[in-house]
PDB file of C-alpha atoms and ligand atoms in Angstrom:
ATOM      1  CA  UNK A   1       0.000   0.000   0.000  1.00 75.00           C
ATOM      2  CA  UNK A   2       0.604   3.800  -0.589  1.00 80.00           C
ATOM      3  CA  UNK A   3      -0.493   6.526   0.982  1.00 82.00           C
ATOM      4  CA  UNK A   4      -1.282   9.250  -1.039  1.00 87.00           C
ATOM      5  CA  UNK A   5      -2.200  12.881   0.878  1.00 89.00           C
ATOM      6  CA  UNK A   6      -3.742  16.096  -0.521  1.00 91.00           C
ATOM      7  CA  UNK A   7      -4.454  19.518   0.071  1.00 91.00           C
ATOM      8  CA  UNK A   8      -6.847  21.713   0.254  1.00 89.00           C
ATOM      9  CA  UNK A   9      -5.185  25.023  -0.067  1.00 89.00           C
ATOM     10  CA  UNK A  10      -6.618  28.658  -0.280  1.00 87.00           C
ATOM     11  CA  UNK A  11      -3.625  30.697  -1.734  1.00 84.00           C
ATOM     12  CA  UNK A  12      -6.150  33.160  -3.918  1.00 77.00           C
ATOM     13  CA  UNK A  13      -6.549  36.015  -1.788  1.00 64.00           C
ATOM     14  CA  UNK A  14      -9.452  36.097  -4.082  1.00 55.00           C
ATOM     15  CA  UNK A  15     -12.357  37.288  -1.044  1.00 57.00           C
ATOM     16  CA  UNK A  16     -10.667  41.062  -1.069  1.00 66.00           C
ATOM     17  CA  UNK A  17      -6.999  39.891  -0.230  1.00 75.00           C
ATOM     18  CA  UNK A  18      -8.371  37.216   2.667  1.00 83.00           C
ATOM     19  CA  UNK A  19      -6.279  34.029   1.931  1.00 83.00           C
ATOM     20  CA  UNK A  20      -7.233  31.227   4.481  1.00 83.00           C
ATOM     21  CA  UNK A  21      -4.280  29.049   3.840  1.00 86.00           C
ATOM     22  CA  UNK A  22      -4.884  25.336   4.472  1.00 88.00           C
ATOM     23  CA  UNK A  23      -9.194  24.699   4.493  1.00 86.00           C
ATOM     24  CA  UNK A  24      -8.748  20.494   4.426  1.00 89.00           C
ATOM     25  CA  UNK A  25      -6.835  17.075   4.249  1.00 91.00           C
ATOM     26  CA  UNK A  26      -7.063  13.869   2.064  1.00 92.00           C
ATOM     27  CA  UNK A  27      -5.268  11.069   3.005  1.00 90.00           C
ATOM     28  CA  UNK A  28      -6.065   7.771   0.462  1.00 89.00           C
ATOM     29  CA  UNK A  29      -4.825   4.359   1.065  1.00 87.00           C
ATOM     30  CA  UNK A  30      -3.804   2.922  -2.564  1.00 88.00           C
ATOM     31  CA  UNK A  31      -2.778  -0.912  -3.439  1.00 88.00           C
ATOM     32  CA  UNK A  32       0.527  -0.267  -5.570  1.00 84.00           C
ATOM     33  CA  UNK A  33      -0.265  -3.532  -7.451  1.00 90.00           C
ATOM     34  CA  UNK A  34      -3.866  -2.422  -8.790  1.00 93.00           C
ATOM     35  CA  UNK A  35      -3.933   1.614  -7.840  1.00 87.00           C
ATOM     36  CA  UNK A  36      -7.324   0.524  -6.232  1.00 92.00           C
ATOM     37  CA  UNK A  37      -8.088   3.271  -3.174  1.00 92.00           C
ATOM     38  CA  UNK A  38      -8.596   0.277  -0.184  1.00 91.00           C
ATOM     39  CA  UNK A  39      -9.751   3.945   2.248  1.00 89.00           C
ATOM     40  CA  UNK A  40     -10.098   7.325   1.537  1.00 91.00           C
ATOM     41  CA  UNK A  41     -10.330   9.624   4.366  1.00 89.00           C
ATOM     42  CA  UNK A  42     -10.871  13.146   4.176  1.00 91.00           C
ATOM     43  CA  UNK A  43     -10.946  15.837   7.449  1.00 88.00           C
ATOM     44  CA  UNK A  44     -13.370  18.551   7.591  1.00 88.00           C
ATOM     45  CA  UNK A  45     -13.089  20.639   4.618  1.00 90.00           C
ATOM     46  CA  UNK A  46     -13.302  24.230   4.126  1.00 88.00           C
ATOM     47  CA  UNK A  47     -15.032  25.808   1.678  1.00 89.00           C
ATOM     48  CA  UNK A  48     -12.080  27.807   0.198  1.00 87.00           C
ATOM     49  CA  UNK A  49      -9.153  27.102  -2.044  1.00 89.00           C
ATOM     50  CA  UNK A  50      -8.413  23.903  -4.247  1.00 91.00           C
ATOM     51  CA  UNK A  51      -6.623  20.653  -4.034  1.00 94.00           C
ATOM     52  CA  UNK A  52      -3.428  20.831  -4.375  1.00 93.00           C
ATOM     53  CA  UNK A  53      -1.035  17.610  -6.361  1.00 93.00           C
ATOM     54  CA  UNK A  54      -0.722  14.147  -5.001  1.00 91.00           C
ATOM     55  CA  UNK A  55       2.141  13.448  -2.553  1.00 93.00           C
ATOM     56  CA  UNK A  56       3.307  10.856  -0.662  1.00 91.00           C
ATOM     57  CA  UNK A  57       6.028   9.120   1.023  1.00 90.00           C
ATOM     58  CA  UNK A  58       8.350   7.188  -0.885  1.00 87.00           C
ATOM     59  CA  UNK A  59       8.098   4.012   1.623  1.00 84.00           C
ATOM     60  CA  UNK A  60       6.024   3.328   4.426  1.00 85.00           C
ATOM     61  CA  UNK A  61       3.256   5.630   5.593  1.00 87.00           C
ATOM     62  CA  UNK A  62       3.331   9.090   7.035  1.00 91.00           C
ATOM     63  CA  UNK A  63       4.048   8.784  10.913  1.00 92.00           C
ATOM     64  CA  UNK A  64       4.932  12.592  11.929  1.00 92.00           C
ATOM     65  CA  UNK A  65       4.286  15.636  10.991  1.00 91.00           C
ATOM     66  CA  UNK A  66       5.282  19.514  11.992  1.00 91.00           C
ATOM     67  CA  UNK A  67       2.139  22.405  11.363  1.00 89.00           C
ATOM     68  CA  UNK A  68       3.150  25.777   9.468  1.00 88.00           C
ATOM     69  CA  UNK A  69       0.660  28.354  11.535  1.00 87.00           C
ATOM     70  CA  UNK A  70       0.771  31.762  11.318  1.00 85.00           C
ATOM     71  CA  UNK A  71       0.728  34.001  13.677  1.00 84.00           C
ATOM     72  CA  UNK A  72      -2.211  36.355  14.621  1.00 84.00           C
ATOM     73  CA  UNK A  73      -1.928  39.640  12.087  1.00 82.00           C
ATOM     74  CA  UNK A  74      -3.666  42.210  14.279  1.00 81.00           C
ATOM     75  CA  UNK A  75      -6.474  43.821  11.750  1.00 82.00           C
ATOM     76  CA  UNK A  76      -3.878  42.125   8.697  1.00 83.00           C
ATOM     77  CA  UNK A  77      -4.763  39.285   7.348  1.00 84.00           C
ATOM     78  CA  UNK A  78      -4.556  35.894   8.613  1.00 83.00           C
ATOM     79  CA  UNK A  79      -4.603  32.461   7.367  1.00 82.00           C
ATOM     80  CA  UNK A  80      -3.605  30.347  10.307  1.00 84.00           C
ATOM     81  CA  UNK A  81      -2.628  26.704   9.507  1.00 85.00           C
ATOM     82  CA  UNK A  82      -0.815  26.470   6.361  1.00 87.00           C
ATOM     83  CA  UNK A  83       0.734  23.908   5.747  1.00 89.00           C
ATOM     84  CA  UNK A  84       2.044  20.359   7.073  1.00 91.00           C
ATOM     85  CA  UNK A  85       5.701  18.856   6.665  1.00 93.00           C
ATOM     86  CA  UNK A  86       5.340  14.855   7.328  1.00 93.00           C
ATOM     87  CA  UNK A  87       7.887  12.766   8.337  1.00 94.00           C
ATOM     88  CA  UNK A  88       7.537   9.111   6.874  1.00 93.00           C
ATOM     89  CA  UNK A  89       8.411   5.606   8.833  1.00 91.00           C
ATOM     90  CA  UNK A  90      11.088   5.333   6.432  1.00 91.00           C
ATOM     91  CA  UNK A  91      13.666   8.110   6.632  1.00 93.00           C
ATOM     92  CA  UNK A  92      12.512  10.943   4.573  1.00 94.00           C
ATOM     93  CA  UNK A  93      10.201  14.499   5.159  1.00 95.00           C
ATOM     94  CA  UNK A  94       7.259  15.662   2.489  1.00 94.00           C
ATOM     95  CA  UNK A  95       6.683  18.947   2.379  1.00 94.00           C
ATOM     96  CA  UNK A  96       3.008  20.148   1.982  1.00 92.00           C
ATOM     97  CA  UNK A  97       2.019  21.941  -1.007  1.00 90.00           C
ATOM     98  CA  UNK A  98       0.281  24.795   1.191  1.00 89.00           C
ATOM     99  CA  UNK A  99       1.625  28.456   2.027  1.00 87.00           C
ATOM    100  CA  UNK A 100       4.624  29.454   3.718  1.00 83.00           C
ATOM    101  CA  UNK A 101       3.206  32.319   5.493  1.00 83.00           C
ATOM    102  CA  UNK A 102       3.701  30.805   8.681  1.00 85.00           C
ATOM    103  CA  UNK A 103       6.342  29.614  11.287  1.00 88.00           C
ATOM    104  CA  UNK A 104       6.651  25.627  12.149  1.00 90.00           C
ATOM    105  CA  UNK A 105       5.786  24.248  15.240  1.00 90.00           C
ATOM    106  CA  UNK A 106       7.436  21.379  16.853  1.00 91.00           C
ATOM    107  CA  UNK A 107       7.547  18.152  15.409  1.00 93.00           C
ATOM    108  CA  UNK A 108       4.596  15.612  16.601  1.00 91.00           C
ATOM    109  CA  UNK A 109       5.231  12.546  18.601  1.00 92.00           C
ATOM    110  CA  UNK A 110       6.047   9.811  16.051  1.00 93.00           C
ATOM    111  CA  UNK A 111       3.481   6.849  15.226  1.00 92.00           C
ATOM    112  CA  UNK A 112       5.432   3.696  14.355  1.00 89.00           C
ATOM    113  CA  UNK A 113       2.644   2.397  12.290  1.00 88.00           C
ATOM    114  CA  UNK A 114       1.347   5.683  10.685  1.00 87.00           C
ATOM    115  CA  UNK A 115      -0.617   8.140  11.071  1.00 87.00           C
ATOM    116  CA  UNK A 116      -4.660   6.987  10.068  1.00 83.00           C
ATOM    117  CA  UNK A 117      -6.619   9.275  11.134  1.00 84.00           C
ATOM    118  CA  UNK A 118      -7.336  13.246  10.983  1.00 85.00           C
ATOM    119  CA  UNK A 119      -8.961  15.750  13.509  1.00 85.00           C
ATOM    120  CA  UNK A 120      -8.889  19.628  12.399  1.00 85.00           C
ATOM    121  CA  UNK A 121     -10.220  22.482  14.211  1.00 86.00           C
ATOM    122  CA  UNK A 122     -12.059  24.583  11.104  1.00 84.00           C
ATOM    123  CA  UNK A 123     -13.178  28.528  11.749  1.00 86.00           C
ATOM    124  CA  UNK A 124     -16.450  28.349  10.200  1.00 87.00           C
ATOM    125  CA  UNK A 125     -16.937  31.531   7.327  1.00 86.00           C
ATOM    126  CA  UNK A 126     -17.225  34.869   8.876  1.00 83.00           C
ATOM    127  CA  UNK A 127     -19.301  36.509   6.438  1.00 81.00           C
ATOM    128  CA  UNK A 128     -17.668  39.586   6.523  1.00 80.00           C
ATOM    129  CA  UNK A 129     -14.197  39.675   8.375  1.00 83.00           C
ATOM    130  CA  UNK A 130     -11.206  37.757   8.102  1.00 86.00           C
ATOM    131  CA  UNK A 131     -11.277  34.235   7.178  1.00 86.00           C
ATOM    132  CA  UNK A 132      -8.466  31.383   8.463  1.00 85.00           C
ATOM    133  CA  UNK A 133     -10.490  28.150   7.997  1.00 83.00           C
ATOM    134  CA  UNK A 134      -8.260  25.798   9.806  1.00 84.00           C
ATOM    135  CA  UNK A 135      -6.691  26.251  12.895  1.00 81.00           C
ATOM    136  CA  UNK A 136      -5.462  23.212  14.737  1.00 83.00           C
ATOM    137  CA  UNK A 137      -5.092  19.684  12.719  1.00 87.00           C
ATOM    138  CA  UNK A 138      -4.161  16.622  14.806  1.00 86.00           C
ATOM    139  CA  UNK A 139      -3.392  13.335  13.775  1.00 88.00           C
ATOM    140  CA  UNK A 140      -4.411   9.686  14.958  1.00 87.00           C
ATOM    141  CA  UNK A 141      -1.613   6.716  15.264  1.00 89.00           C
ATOM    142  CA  UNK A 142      -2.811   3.407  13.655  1.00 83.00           C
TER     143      UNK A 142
HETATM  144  C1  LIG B   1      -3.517  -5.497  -4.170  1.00 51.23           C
HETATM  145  O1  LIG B   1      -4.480  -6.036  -5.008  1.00 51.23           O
HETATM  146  C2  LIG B   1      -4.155  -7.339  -5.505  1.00 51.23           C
HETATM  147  C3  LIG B   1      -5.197  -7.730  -6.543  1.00 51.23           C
HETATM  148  O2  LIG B   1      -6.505  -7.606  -6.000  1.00 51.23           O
HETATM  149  C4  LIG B   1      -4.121  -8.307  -4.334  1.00 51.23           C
HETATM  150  O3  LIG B   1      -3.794  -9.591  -4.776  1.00 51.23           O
HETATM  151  C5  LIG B   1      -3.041  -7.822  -3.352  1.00 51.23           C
HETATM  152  O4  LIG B   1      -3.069  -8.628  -2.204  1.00 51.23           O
HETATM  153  C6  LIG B   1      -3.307  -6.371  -2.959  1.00 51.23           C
HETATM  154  N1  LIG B   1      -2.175  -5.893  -2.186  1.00 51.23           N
HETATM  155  C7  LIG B   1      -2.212  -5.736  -0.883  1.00 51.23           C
HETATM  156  C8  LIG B   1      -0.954  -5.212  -0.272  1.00 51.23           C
HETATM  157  O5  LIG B   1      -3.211  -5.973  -0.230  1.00 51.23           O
END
């Protein structure tokens, strides 16, 4: 198996110059034999941006990962989460294909058999006032 991730990334600034940065996560589970998706899972989505390329580890499955949030802008605009590097159970990092408007945290504990699960804290839409869609994402060990 393979375990391909996406992005749902807001990068437009296309609401009057309010970019929300990262607004959801796909993580599919493919058989490299038959490219069959065995389980799709997808997190809370925003309703902002578009899905970025396929990525993936090169071996194993994703088992850390390190959030990109930025910080609070005053009356600028903010975005939050941004983006996600991911560590993989074999030795080698994937870097999301969000924004880099943000500073990385620390690096989540590692899960020896992957990462299968996704919980994200999402800002619902505002209306009128700055956007950030999601704010918190945390991960579930297999
Ligand atoms: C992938 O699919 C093939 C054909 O259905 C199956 O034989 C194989 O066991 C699958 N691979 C894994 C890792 O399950």
């Amino acid at each position: 198996f393979v375990l391909f991730f996406f992005f749902k990334v807001d990068r437009e600034q296309s609401k009057g110059g309010d970019e929300t940065g990262l607004n959801g996560i796909l993580l599919s589970c493919v058989n490299t034999t038959t490219f069959e998706v065995v389980k799709q899972i997808t997190s809370s989505v925003g309703p902002w941006g578009t899905w970025t390329p396929i990525q993936w580890c090169p071996g194993g499955f994703l088992s850390t990962f390190c959030l990109c949030v930025e910080p609070k802008q005053g009356n600028e605009d903010d975005t939050a989460a941004d983006n996600i590097i991911f560590g993989c159970t074999v030795p080698h990092i994937v870097m999301g294909n969000g924004l880099e408007r943000g500073l990385y945290g620390a690096w989540s504990d590692t899960c020896t058999e992957g990462i299968n699960g996704i919980n994200i804290r999402l800002e619902k839409p505002k209306g009128i006032g700055d956007d950030t869609s999601v704010n918190d994402v945390l991960f579930n060990c297999a």
